[in-house]
Tab-separated table of C-alpha atoms in Angstrom:
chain	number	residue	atom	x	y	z
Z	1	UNK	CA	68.240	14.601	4.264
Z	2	UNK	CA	66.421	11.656	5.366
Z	3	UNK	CA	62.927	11.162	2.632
Z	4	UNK	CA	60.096	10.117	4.973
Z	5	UNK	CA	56.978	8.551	3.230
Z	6	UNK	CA	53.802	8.037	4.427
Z	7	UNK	CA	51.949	4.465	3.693
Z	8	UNK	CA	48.700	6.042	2.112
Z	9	UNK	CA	47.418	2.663	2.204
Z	10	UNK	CA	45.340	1.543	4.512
Z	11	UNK	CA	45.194	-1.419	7.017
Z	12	UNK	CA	42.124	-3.920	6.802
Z	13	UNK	CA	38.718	-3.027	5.046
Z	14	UNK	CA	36.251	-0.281	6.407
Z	15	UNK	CA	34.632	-1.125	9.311
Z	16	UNK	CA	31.665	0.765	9.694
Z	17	UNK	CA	28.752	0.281	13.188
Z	18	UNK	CA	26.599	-2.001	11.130
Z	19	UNK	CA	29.427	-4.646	10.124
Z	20	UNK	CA	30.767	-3.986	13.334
Z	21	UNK	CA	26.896	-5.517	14.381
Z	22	UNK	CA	27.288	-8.341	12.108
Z	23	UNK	CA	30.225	-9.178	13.587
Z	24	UNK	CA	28.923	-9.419	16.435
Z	25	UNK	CA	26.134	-11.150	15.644
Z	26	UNK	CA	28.152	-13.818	13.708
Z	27	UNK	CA	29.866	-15.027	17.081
Z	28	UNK	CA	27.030	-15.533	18.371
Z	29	UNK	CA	25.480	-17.622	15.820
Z	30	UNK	CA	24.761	-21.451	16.601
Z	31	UNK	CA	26.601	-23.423	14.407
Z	32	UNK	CA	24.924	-27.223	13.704
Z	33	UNK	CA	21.120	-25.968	13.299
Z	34	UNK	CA	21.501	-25.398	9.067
Z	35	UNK	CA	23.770	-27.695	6.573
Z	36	UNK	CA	25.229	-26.335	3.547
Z	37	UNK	CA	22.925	-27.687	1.551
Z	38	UNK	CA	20.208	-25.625	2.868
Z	39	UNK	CA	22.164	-22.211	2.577
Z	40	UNK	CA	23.450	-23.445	-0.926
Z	41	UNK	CA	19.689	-23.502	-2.074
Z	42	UNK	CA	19.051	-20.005	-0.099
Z	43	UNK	CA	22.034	-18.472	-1.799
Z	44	UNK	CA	20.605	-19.026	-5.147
Z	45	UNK	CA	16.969	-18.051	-4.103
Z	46	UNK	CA	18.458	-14.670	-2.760
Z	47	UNK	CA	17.751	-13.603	-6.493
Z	48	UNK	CA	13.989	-13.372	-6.605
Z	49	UNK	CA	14.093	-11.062	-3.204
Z	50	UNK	CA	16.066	-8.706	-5.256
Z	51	UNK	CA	18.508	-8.232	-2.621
Z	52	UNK	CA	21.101	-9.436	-4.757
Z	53	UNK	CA	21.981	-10.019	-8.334
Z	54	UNK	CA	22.704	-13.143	-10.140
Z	55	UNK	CA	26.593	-12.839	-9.787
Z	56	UNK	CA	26.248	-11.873	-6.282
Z	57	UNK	CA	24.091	-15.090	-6.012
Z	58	UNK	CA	26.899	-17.161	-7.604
Z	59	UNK	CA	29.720	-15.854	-5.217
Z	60	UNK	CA	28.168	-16.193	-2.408
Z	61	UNK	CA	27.430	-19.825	-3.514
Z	62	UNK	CA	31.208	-20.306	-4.299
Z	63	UNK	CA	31.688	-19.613	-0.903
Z	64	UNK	CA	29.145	-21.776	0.644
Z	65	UNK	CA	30.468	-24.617	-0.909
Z	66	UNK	CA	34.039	-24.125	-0.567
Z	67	UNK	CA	33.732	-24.197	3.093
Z	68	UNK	CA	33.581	-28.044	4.255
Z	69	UNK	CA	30.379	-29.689	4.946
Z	70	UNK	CA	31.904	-30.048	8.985
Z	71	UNK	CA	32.148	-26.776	9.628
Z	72	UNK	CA	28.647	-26.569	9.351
Z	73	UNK	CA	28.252	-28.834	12.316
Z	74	UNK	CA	28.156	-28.624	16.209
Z	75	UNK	CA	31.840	-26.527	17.039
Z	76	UNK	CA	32.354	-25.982	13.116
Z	77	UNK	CA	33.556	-22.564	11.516
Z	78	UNK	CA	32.398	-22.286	8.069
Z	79	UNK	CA	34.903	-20.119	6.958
Z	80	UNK	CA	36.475	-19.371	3.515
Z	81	UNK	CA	39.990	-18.329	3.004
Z	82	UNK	CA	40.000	-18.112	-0.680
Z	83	UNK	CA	42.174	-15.078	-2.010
Z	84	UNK	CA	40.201	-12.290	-4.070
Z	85	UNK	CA	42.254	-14.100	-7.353
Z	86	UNK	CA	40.969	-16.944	-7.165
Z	87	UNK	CA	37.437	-15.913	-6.228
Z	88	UNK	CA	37.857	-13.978	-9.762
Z	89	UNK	CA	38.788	-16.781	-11.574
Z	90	UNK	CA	36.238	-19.148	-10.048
Z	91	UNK	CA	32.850	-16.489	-11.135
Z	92	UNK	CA	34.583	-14.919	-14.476
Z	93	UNK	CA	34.834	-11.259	-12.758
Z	94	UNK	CA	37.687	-9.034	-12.359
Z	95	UNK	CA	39.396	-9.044	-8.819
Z	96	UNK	CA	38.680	-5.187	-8.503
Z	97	UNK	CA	34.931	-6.786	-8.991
Z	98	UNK	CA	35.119	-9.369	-6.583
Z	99	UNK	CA	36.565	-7.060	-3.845
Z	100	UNK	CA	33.229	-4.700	-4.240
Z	101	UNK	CA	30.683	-7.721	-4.613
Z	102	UNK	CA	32.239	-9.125	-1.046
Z	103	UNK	CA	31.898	-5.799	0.102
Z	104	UNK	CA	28.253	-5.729	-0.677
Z	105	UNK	CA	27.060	-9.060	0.489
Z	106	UNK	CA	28.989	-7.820	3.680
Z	107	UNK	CA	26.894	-4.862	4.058
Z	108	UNK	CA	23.681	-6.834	3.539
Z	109	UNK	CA	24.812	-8.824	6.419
Z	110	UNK	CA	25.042	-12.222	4.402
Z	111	UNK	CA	28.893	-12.396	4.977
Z	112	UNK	CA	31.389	-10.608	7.456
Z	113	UNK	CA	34.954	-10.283	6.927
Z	114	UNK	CA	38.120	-10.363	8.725
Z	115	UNK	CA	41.255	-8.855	7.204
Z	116	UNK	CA	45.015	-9.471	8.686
Z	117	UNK	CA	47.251	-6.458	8.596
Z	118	UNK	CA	49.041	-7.938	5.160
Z	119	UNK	CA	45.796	-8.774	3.803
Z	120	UNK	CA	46.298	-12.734	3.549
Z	121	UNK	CA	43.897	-14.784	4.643
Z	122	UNK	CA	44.406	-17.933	6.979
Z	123	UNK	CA	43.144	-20.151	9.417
Z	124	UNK	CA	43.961	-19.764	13.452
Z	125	UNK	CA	43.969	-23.639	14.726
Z	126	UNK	CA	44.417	-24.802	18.529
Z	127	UNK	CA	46.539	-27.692	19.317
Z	128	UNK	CA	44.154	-30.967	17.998
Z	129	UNK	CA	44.352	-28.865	14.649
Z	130	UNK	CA	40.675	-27.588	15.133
Z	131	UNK	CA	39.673	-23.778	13.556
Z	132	UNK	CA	39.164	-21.789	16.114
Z	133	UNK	CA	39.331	-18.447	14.198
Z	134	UNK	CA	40.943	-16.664	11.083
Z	135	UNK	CA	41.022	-13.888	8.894
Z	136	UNK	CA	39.047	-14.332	6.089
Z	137	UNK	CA	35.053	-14.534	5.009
Z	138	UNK	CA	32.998	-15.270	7.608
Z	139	UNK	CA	29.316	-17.693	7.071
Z	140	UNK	CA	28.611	-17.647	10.423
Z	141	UNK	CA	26.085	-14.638	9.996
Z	142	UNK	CA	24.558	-16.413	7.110
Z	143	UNK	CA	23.741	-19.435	9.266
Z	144	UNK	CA	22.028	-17.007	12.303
Z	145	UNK	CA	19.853	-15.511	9.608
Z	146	UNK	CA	18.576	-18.895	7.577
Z	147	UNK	CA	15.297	-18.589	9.133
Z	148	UNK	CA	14.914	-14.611	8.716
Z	149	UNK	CA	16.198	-14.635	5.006
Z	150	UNK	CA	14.203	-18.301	4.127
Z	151	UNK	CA	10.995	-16.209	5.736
Z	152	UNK	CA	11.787	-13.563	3.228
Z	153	UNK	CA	12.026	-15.820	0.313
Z	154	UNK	CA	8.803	-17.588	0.998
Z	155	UNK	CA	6.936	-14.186	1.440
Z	156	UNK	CA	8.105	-13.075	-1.832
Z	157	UNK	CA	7.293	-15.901	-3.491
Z	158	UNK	CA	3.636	-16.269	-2.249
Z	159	UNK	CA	3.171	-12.597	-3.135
Z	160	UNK	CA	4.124	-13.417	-6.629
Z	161	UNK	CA	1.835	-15.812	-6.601
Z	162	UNK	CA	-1.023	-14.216	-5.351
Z	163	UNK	CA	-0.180	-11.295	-7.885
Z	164	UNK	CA	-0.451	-13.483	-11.048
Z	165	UNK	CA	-3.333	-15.052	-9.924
Z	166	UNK	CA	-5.038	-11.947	-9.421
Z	167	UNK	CA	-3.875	-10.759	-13.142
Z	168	UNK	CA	-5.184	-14.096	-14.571
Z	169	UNK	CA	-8.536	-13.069	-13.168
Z	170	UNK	CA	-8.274	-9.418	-14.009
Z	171	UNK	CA	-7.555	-10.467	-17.599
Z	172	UNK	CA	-10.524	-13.242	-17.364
Z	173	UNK	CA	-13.240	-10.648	-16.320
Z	174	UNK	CA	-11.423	-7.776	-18.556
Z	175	UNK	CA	-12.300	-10.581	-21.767
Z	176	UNK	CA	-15.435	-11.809	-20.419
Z	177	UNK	CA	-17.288	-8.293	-19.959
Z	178	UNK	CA	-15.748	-7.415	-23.293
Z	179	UNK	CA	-17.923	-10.166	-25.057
Z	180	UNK	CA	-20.886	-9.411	-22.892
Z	181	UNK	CA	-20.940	-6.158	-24.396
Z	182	UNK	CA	-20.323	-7.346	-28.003
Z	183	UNK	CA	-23.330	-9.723	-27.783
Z	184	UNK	CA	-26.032	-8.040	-25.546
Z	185	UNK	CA	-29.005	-6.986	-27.679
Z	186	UNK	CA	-31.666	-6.960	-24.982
Z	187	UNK	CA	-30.154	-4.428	-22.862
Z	188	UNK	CA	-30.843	-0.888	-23.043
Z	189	UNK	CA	-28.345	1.420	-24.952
Z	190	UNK	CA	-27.701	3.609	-21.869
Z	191	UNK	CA	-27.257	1.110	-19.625
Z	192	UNK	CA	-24.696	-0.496	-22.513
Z	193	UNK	CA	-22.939	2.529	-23.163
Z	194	UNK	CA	-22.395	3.448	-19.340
Z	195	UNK	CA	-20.614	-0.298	-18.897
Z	196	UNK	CA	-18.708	0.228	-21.733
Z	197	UNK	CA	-17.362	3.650	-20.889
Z	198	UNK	CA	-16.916	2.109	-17.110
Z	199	UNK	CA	-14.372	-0.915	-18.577
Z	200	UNK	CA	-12.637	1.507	-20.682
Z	201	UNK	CA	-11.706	3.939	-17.868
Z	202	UNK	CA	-10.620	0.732	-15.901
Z	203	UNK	CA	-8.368	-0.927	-18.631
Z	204	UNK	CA	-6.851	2.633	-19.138
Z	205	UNK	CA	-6.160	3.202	-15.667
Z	206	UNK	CA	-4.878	-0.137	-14.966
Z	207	UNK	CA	-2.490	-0.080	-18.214
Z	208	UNK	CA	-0.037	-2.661	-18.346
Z	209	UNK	CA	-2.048	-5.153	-16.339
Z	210	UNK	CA	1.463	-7.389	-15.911
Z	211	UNK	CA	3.177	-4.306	-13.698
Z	212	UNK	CA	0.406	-3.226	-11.915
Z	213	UNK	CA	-0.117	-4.265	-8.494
Z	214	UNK	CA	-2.008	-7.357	-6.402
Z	215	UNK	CA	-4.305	-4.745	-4.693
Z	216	UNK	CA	-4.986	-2.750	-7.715
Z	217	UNK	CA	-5.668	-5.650	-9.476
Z	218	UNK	CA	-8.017	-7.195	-7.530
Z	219	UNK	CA	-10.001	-3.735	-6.931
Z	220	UNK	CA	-10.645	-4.047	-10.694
Z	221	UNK	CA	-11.719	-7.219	-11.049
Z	222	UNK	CA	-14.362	-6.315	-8.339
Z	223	UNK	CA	-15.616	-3.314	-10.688
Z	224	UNK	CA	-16.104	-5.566	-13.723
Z	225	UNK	CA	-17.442	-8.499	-12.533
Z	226	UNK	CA	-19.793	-6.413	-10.114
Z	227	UNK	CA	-20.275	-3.675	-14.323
Z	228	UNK	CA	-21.567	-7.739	-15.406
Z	229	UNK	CA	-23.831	-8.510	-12.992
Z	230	UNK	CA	-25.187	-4.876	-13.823
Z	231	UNK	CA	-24.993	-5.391	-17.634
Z	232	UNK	CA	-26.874	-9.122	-17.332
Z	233	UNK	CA	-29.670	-7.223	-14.908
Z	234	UNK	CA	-28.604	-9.384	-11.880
Z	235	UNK	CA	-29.157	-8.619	-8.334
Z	236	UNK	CA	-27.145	-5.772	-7.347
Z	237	UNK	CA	-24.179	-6.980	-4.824
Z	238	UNK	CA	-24.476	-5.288	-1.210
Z	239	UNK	CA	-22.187	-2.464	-1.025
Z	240	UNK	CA	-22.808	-1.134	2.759
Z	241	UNK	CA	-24.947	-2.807	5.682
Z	242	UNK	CA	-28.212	-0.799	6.254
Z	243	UNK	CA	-29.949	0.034	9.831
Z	244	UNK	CA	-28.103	0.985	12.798
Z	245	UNK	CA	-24.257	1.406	12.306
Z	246	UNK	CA	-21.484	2.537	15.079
Z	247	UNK	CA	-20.412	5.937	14.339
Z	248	UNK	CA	-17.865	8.426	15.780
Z	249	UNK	CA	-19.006	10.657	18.873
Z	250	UNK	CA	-19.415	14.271	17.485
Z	251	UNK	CA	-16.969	15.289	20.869
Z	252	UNK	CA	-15.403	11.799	21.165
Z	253	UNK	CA	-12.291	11.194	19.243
Z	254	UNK	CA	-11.918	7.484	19.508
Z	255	UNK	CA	-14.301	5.944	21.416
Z	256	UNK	CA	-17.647	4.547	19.347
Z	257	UNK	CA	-21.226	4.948	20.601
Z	258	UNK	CA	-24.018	3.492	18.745
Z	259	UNK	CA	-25.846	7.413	17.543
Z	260	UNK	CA	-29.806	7.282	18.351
Z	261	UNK	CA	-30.295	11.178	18.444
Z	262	UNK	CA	-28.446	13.942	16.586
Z	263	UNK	CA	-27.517	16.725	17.772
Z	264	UNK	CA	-29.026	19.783	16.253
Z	265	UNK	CA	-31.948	17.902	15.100
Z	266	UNK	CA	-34.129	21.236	14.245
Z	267	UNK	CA	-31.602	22.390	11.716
Z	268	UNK	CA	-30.853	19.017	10.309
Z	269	UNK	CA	-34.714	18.655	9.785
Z	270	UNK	CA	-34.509	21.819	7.367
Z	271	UNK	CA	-32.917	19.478	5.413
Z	272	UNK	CA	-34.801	16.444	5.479
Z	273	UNK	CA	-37.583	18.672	4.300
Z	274	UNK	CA	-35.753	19.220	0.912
Z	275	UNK	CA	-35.379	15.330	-0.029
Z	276	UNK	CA	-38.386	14.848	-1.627
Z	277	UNK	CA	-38.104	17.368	-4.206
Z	278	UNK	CA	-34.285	16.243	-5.030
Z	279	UNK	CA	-35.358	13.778	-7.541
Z	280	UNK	CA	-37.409	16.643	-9.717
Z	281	UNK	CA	-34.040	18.713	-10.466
Z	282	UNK	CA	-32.396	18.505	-13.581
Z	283	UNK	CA	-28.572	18.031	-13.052
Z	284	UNK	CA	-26.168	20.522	-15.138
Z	285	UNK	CA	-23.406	19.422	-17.360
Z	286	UNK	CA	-19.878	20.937	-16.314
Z	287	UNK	CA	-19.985	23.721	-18.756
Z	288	UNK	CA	-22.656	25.376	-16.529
Z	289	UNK	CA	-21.865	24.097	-13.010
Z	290	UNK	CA	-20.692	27.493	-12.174
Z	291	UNK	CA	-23.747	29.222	-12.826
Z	292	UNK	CA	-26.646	26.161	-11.415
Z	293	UNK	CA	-24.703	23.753	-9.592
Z	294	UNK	CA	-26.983	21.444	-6.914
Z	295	UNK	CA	-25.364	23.111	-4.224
Z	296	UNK	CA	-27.272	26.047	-4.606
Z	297	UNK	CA	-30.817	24.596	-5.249
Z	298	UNK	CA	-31.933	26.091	-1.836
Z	299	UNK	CA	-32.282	30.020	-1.593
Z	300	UNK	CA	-31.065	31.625	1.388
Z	301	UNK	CA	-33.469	32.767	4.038
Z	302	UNK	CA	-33.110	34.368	7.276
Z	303	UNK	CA	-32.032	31.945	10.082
Z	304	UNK	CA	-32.217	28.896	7.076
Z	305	UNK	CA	-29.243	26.266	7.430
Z	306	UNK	CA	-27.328	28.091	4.853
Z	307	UNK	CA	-26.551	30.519	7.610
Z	308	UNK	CA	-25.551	27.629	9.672
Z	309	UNK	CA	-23.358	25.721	7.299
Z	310	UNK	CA	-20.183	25.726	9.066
Z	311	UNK	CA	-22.333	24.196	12.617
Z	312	UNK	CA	-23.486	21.744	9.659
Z	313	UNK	CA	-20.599	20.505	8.082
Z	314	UNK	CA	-19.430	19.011	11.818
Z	315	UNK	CA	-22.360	16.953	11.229
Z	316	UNK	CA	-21.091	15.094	7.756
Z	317	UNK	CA	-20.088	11.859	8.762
Z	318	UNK	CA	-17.833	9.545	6.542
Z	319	UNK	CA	-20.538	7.009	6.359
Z	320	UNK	CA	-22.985	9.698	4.794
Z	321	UNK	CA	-20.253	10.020	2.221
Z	322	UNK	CA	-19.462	6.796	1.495
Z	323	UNK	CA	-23.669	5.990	1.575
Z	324	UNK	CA	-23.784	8.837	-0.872
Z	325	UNK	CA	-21.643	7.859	-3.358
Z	326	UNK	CA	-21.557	4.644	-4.165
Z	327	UNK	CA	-19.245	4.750	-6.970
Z	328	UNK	CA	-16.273	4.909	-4.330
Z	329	UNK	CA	-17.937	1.495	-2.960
Z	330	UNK	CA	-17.450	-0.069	-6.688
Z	331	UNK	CA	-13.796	1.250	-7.321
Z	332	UNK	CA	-13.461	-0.778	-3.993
Z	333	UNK	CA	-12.588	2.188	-1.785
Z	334	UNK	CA	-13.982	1.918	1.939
Z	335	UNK	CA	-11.747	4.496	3.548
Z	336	UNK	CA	-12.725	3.954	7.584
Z	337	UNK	CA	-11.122	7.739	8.069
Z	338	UNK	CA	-10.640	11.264	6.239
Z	339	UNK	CA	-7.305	10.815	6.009
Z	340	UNK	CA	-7.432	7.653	3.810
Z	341	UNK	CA	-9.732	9.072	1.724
Z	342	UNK	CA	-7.523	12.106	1.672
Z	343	UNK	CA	-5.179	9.662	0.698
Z	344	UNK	CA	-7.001	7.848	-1.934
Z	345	UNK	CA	-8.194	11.225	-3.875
Z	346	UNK	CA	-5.246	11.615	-6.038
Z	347	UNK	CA	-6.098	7.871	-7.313
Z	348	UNK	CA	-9.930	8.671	-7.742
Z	349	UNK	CA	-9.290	11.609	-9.619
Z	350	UNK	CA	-7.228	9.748	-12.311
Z	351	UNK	CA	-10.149	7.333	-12.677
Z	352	UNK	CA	-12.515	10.060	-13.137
Z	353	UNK	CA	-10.042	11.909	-15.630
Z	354	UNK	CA	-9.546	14.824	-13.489
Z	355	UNK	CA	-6.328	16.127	-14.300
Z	356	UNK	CA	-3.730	17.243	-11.061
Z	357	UNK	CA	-4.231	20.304	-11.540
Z	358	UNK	CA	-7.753	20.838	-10.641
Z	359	UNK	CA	-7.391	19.021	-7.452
Z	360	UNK	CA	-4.456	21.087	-6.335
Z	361	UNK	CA	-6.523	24.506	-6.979
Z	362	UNK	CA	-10.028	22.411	-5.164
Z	363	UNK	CA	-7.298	21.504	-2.107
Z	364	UNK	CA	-5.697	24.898	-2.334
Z	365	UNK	CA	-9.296	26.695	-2.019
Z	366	UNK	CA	-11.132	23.649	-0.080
Z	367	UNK	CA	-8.079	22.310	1.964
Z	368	UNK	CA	-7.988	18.426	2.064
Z	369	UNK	CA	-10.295	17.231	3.210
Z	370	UNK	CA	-13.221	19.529	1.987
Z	371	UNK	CA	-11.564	18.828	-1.657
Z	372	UNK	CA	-11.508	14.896	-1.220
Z	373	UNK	CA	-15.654	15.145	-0.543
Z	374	UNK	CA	-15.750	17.149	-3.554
Z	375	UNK	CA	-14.151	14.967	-5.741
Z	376	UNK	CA	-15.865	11.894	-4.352
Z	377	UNK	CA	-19.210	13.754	-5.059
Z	378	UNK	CA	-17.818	14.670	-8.475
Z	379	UNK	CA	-16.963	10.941	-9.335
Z	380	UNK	CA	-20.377	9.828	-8.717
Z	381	UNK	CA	-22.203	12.400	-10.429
Z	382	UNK	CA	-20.039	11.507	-13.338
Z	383	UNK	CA	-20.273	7.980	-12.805
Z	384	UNK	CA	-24.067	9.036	-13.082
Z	385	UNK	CA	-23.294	10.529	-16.632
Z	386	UNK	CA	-25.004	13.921	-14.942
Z	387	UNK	CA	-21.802	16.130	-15.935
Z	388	UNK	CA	-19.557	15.882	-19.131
Z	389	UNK	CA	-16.522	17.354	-17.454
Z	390	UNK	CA	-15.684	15.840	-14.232
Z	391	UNK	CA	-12.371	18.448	-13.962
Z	392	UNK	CA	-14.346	21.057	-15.125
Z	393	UNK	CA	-17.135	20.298	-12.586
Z	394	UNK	CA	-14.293	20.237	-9.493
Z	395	UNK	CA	-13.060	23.538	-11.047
Z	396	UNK	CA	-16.805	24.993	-10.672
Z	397	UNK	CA	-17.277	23.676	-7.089
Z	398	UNK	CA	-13.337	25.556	-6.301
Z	399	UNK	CA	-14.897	28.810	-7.805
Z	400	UNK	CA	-18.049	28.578	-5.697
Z	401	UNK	CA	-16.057	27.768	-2.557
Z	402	UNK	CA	-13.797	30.818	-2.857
Z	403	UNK	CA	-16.502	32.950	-3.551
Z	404	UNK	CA	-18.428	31.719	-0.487
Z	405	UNK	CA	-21.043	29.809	-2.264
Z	406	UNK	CA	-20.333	26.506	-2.099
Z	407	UNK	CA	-21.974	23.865	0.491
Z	408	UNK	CA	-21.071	19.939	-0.127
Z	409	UNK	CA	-23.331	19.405	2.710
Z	410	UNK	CA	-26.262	19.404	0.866
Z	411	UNK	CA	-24.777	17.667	-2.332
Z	412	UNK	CA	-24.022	14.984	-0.128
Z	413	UNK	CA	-27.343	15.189	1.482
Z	414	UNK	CA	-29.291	15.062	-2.108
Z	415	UNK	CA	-27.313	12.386	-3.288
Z	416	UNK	CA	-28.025	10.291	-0.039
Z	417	UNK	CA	-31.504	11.106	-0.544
Z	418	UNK	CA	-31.548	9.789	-4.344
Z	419	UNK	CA	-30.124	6.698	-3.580
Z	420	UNK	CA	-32.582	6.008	-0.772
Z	421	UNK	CA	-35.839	7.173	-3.224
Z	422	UNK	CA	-33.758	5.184	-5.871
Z	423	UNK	CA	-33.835	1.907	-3.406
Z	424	UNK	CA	-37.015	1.939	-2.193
Z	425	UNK	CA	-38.235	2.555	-5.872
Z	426	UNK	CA	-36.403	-0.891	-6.179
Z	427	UNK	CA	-37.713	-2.307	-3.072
Z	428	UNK	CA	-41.517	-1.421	-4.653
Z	429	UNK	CA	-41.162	-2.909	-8.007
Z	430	UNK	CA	-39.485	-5.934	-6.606
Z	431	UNK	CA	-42.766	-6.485	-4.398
């Protein structure tokens, strides 16, 4: 009885739709617009993209410069017909290790391959003895994407830049506020303390200055250089642009209208009435935000805004936040929607020591967006030194809310109205 065996090996290398692409692609590539010279210096820049490693780098440069420096001109083929062997012995790998590294650069699309049914590579030449085609590794694709993958390097490398400039700076304010603070006689403890405290929570958050990022970076050198002009008694730096701002329509979702009148005016007025006293009440420390909190320095009356809060809450605007609590103005947030500062509350709560589990019982109780005002009105009242326990305060506000009893309205109101008695108390000395 005849034994019939069946070849388990099989024919050519996988071909799956996106080297099928690059195949495609690489036929229609331009040959005579890049030498190897300049893909030779691209191949070993590859690195600092991290799209490739440093042997990677090295075969692919292997390849670039066994291919002729002809076939990189007009009706060249730049292509290699090196067996995996010698491709071994040429980088110091394994062959097993060569086969998978060619198969990688070919799925990054910096290669393509063409294998024959007996897996030898060779050239296909026309009758003058020209290279018309073969099976073997294909530059073709490599010279269609100089410009996309030289792009590439250049924006990584100006990022880079960028990045350690901004962590030279970081580290320059981070050492000169430091000082400040070691020599400054003439400045009042508080004012001493509450810098200090500020640069601590900064260099804690930021950690490891070298691995944190350009934009964090930069967002803390704007907090300590604006915690020295503070700390030397200089002119505070404008935070937001006073007088007449564009704002959202209350029943327009993305059109802007400059807002002259507000709607419910007569129950908006109820507040207004409440400003002036705002400055006489003594803020509680965490431990006893459940039981006096600001947001229940108003008693309830019959047809009072309490009993209009949810009509009310429409009315809080993201600029009254953001006017209210300045502190998100020196961590360098300016959110210009609810859902990035929705997004950014996870980060603020870290800086105010929060822990993540108060803020997912405040979102749980609150939802998102109610929870990211509360925690932006938490930060400043701690950046205020008016509680002692920020999480503890955010865990007093999630009480009140489930129990009915909360309204951020008028904590954001009160605040507003501090700041404004608190600037024109500026505005009065300064004249």
């Amino acid at each position: 009885m005849e034994d019939i065996t069946t070849c388990q090996r099989p024919v050519g290398r996988k071909i799956t739709p996106q080297r099928a692409e690059f195949r495609r692609l690489a036929k229609s590539a331009e040959i005579g617009m890049v030498t190897r010279a300049q893909l030779a210096v691209l191949a070993q820049n590859l690195t600092c993209t991290g799209l490739i490693n440093g042997t990677e780098s090295h075969l692919l440069l292997i390849l670039i410069n066994t291919a002729p420096a002809d076939a990189f001109e007009k009706s060249g083929r730049p292509i290699v017909f090196k067996s995996n062997r010698q491709l071994a012995f040429e980088v110091g790998r394994s062959v097993g290790r060569v086969s998978r590294m060619l198969s990688r650069l070919f799925d990054l699309g910096l290669i393509t391959m063409q294998d024959s049914g007996n897996y030898k590579r060779y050239p296909i030449r026309n009758s003058d003895g020209d290279i018309t085609d073969g099976c073997g590794v294909d530059l073709r694709i490599l010279v269609l994407r100089y410009g996309e993958l030289n792009r590439l390097v250049k924006d990584i490398r100006a990022e880079k830049k960028a990045t350690e400039a901004a962590l030279r700076r970081y580290r320059g304010a981070l050492r000169n506020i430091r000082y400040a603070l070691a020599v400054a006689a003439d400045v009042r403890a508080t004012v001493r303390q509450r810098v200090a405290d500020r640069v601590e929570r900064i260099s804690n958050y930021i950690g490891i200055a070298a691995k944190a990022s350009n934009r964090m970076l930069r967002r803390a050198t704007f907090l300590l250089e604006w915690s020295m002009d503070q700390l030397m008694q200089l002119a505070p730096r404008p935070q937001y642009q006073l007088g007449a701002v564009k704002t959202t329509c209350l029943r327009v979702e993305n059109d802007m209208q400059k807002q002259t009148t507000l709607p419910y005016q007569s129950e908006r007025s109820n507040v207004r009435e409440g400003w002036a006293h705002v400055g006489q009440h003594s803020f509680p420390k965490a431990d006893a935000a459940s039981r006096s909190a600001f947001e229940h320095t108003a008693t309830r009356r019959p047809g009072s805004v309490s009993e209009r809060e949810p009509q009310r809450q429409a009315l809080l605007a993201l600029k009254d936040i953001l006017r209210a609590t300045p502190a998100l103005g020196e961590l360098g947030c300016t959110p210009k929607n609810f859902q990035e500062l929705v997004r950014l509350t996870p980060m603020l709560c870290r800086f105010a020591g929060i822990s993540e589990d108060a803020r997912r019982g405040a979102v749980a109780t609150m939802g998102e967006r109610q929870a990211a005002v509360a925690v932006a009105v938490t930060l400043e009242k701690a950046n205020r030194r008016e509680v002692s326990s920020p999480g503890g305060y955010l865990r007093a506000m999630a009480e009140r809310a489930a129990a009915g009893r909360l309204h951020l309205t008028r904590s954001v109101f009160g605040l507003m109205a501090r700041r404004d008695l608190e600037e024109s108390t500026r505005t009065a000395g300064q004249t």
